[in-house]
GROMACS .gro file of C-alpha atoms in nm:
model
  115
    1UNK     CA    1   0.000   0.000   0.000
    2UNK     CA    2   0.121   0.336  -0.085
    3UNK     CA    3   0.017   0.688   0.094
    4UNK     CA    4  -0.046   0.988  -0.095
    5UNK     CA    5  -0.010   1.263   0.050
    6UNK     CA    6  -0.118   1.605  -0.141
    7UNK     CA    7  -0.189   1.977  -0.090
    8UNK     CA    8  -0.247   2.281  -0.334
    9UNK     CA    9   0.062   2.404  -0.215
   10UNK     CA   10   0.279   2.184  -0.350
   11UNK     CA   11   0.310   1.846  -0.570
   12UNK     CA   12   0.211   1.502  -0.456
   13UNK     CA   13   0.456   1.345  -0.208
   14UNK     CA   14   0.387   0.944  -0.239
   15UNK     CA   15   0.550   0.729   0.039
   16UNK     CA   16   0.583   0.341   0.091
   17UNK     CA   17   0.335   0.183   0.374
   18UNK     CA   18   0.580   0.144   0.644
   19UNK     CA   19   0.709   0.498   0.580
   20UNK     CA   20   0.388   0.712   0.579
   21UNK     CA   21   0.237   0.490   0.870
   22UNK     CA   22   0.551   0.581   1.062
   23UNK     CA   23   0.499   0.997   0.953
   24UNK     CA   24   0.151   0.961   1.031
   25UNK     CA   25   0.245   0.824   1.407
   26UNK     CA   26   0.500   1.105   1.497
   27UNK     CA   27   0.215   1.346   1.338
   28UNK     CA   28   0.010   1.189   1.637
   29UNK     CA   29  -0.241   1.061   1.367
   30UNK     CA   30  -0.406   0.723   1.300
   31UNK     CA   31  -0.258   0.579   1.021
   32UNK     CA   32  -0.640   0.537   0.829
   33UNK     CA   33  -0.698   0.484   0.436
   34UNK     CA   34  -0.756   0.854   0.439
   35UNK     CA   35  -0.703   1.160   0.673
   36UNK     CA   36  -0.599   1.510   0.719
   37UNK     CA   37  -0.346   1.794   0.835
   38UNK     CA   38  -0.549   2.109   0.895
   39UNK     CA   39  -0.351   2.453   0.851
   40UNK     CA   40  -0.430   2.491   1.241
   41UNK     CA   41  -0.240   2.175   1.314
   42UNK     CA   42   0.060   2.233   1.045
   43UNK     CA   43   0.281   2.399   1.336
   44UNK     CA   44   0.223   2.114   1.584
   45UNK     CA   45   0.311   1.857   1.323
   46UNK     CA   46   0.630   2.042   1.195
   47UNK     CA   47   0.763   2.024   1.529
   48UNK     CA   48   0.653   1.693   1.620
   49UNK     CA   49   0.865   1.547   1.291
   50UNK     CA   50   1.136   1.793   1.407
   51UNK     CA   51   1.149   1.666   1.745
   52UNK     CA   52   1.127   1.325   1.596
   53UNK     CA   53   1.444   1.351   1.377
   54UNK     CA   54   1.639   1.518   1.665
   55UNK     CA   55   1.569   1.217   1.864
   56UNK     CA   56   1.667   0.984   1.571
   57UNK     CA   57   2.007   1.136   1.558
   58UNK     CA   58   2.020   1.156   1.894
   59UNK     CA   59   2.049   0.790   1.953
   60UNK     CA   60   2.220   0.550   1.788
   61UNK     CA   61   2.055   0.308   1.637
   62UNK     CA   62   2.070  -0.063   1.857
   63UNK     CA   63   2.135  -0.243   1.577
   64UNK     CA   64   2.463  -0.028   1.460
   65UNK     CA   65   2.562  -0.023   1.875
   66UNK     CA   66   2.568  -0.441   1.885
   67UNK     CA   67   2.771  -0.423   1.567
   68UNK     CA   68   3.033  -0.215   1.649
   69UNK     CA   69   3.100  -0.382   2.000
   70UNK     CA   70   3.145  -0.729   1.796
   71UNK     CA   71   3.377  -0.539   1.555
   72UNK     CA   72   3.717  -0.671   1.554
   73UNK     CA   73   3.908  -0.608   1.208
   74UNK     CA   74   3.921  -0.331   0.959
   75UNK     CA   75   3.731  -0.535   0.731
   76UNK     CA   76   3.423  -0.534   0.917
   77UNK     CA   77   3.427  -0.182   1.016
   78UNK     CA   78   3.475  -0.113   0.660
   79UNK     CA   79   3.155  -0.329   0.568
   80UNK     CA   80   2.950  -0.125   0.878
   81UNK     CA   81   3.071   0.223   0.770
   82UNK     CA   82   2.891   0.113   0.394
   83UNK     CA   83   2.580  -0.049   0.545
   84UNK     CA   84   2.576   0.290   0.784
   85UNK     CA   85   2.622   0.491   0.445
   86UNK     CA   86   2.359   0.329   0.251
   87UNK     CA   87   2.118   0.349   0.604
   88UNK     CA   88   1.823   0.596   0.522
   89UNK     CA   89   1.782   0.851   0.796
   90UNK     CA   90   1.475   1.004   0.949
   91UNK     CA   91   1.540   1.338   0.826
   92UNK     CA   92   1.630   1.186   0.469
   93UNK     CA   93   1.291   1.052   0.454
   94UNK     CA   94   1.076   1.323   0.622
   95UNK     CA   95   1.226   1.622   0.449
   96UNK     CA   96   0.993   1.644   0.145
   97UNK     CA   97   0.688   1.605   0.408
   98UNK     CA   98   0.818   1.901   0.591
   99UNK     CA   99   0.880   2.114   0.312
  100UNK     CA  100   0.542   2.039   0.234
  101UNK     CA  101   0.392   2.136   0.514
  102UNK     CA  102   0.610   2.453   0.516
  103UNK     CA  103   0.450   2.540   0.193
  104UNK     CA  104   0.117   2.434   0.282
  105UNK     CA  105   0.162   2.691   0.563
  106UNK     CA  106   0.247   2.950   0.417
  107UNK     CA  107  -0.031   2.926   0.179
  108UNK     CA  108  -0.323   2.833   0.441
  109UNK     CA  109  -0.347   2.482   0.259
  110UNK     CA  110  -0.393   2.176   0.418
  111UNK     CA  111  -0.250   1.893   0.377
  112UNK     CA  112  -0.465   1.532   0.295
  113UNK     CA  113  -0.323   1.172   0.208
  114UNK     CA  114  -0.486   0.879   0.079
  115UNK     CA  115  -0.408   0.532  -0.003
   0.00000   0.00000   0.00000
């Protein structure tokens, strides 16, 4: 399942399931078929995905942690640094959602996804 997320502020932003369901969550929104960000609630949600990526790089993630305490050659911190490298971050995947609710502000447009 894909979400679609759209506003007259700005062009479509489509996301995979586990992606917009986890957007949705920070947003403090139920993950439905269909919803939507009201202008009113734009500010709220901007900051809630800000906080949310501040967090992210905040702690490292468990996974990476277990890895590097079993690392014991250059090879294998070699092979971590490229799965780190090729790791998606938070704010790599919510930074066309915030632009578009940045846009979607400043234009009093709000924002609606469906699947």
């Amino acid at each position: 399942m894909l979400y679609k997320f759209k506003s007259r502020a700005t062009a479509d932003l489509i996301m995979l399931d586990a992606q917009g369901r986890q957007v949705l969550r920070i947003l403090g929104k139920e993950p439905a078929a269909q919803g939507i960000v009201t202008v009113a609630q734009i500010p709220a949600a901007i900051a809630a995905l800000e906080a949310a990526v501040a967090a992210d790089e905040r702690e490292p993630d468990a996974a990476e942690l277990a890895q590097r305490a079993q690392a014991s050659n250059e090879t294998q911190d070699e092979e971590r640094e490229d799965e780190r490298q090729e790791r998606i971050s938070l704010r790599q995947r919510v930074a066309p959602f915030l632009d578009m609710l940045k846009r979607s502000a400043a234009e009093d447009a709000d924002v609606v996804w469906g699947t």
